[in-house]
């Protein structure tokens, strides 16, 4: 069976972190993971990485697209 271990998460959230039930249930799973010290996942996109992506795949205006030319 897959999915989240809600009893285990409730134990760690309420007993371990001292959250009240309404605080626990107001959290998203990502917020709870962050509070529990979970650091896996993708790092945020840096400006250098964004610049690299822009250089590799620049925006190209479609034929007849006059957006940004001031011609209306």
Short mmCIF file of C-alpha atoms in Angstrom, two decimals:
data_model
loop_
_atom_site.label_atom_id
_atom_site.label_comp_id
_atom_site.label_asym_id
_atom_site.label_seq_id
_atom_site.Cartn_x
_atom_site.Cartn_y
_atom_site.Cartn_z
CA UNK A 1 0.00 0.00 0.00
CA UNK A 2 1.38 3.42 -0.90
CA UNK A 3 0.56 6.83 0.45
CA UNK A 4 1.32 8.82 3.52
CA UNK A 5 1.65 7.29 6.98
CA UNK A 6 -0.92 9.58 8.60
CA UNK A 7 -0.74 8.00 12.10
CA UNK A 8 3.05 8.31 12.06
CA UNK A 9 2.91 11.87 10.72
CA UNK A 10 0.33 12.82 13.33
CA UNK A 11 2.52 11.37 16.09
CA UNK A 12 5.62 13.23 14.97
CA UNK A 13 3.68 16.43 14.28
CA UNK A 14 1.68 16.56 17.48
CA UNK A 15 3.99 14.80 19.91
CA UNK A 16 7.34 15.58 18.37
CA UNK A 17 6.70 19.12 17.16
CA UNK A 18 4.03 19.98 19.71
CA UNK A 19 1.49 21.03 17.09
CA UNK A 20 -2.18 21.27 18.00
CA UNK A 21 -4.49 19.21 15.77
CA UNK A 22 -5.80 22.26 13.90
CA UNK A 23 -2.21 23.42 13.28
CA UNK A 24 -1.21 19.97 12.03
CA UNK A 25 -4.14 19.68 9.61
CA UNK A 26 -3.58 23.23 8.31
CA UNK A 27 -0.10 22.25 7.06
CA UNK A 28 0.60 20.92 3.61
CA UNK A 29 2.71 17.75 3.43
CA UNK A 30 5.57 19.89 2.05
CA UNK A 31 5.37 22.28 5.03
CA UNK A 32 5.37 19.37 7.47
CA UNK A 33 8.38 17.82 5.71
CA UNK A 34 10.21 21.13 5.98
CA UNK A 35 9.43 21.38 9.70
CA UNK A 36 10.75 17.84 10.14
CA UNK A 37 14.04 18.77 8.50
CA UNK A 38 13.44 17.04 5.18
CA UNK A 39 15.87 18.59 2.74
CA UNK A 40 15.53 16.33 -0.27
CA UNK A 41 14.09 17.84 -3.37
CA UNK A 42 15.16 20.22 -6.03
CA UNK A 43 17.15 23.27 -4.99
CA UNK A 44 15.70 26.62 -5.99
CA UNK A 45 16.49 27.92 -9.45
CA UNK A 46 19.44 30.31 -9.30
CA UNK A 47 19.90 33.32 -11.55
CA UNK A 48 22.90 31.62 -13.18
CA UNK A 49 20.81 28.55 -14.04
CA UNK A 50 18.02 30.74 -15.40
CA UNK A 51 20.51 32.65 -17.56
CA UNK A 52 21.85 29.33 -18.87
CA UNK A 53 18.33 28.17 -19.76
CA UNK A 54 17.57 31.46 -21.52
CA UNK A 55 20.79 31.17 -23.53
CA UNK A 56 20.02 27.57 -24.52
CA UNK A 57 16.35 28.14 -25.38
CA UNK A 58 15.76 31.81 -26.20
CA UNK A 59 12.24 33.08 -26.78
CA UNK A 60 11.47 33.43 -30.47
CA UNK A 61 8.67 35.61 -31.74
CA UNK A 62 6.25 33.81 -34.03
CA UNK A 63 5.94 35.06 -37.62
CA UNK A 64 3.71 38.10 -37.67
CA UNK A 65 3.97 38.59 -33.91
CA UNK A 66 4.50 42.29 -33.38
CA UNK A 67 4.24 42.21 -29.60
CA UNK A 68 6.52 44.77 -28.03
CA UNK A 69 7.09 46.77 -31.20
CA UNK A 70 4.83 49.62 -30.15
CA UNK A 71 2.65 49.21 -33.23
CA UNK A 72 -0.33 48.23 -31.24
#
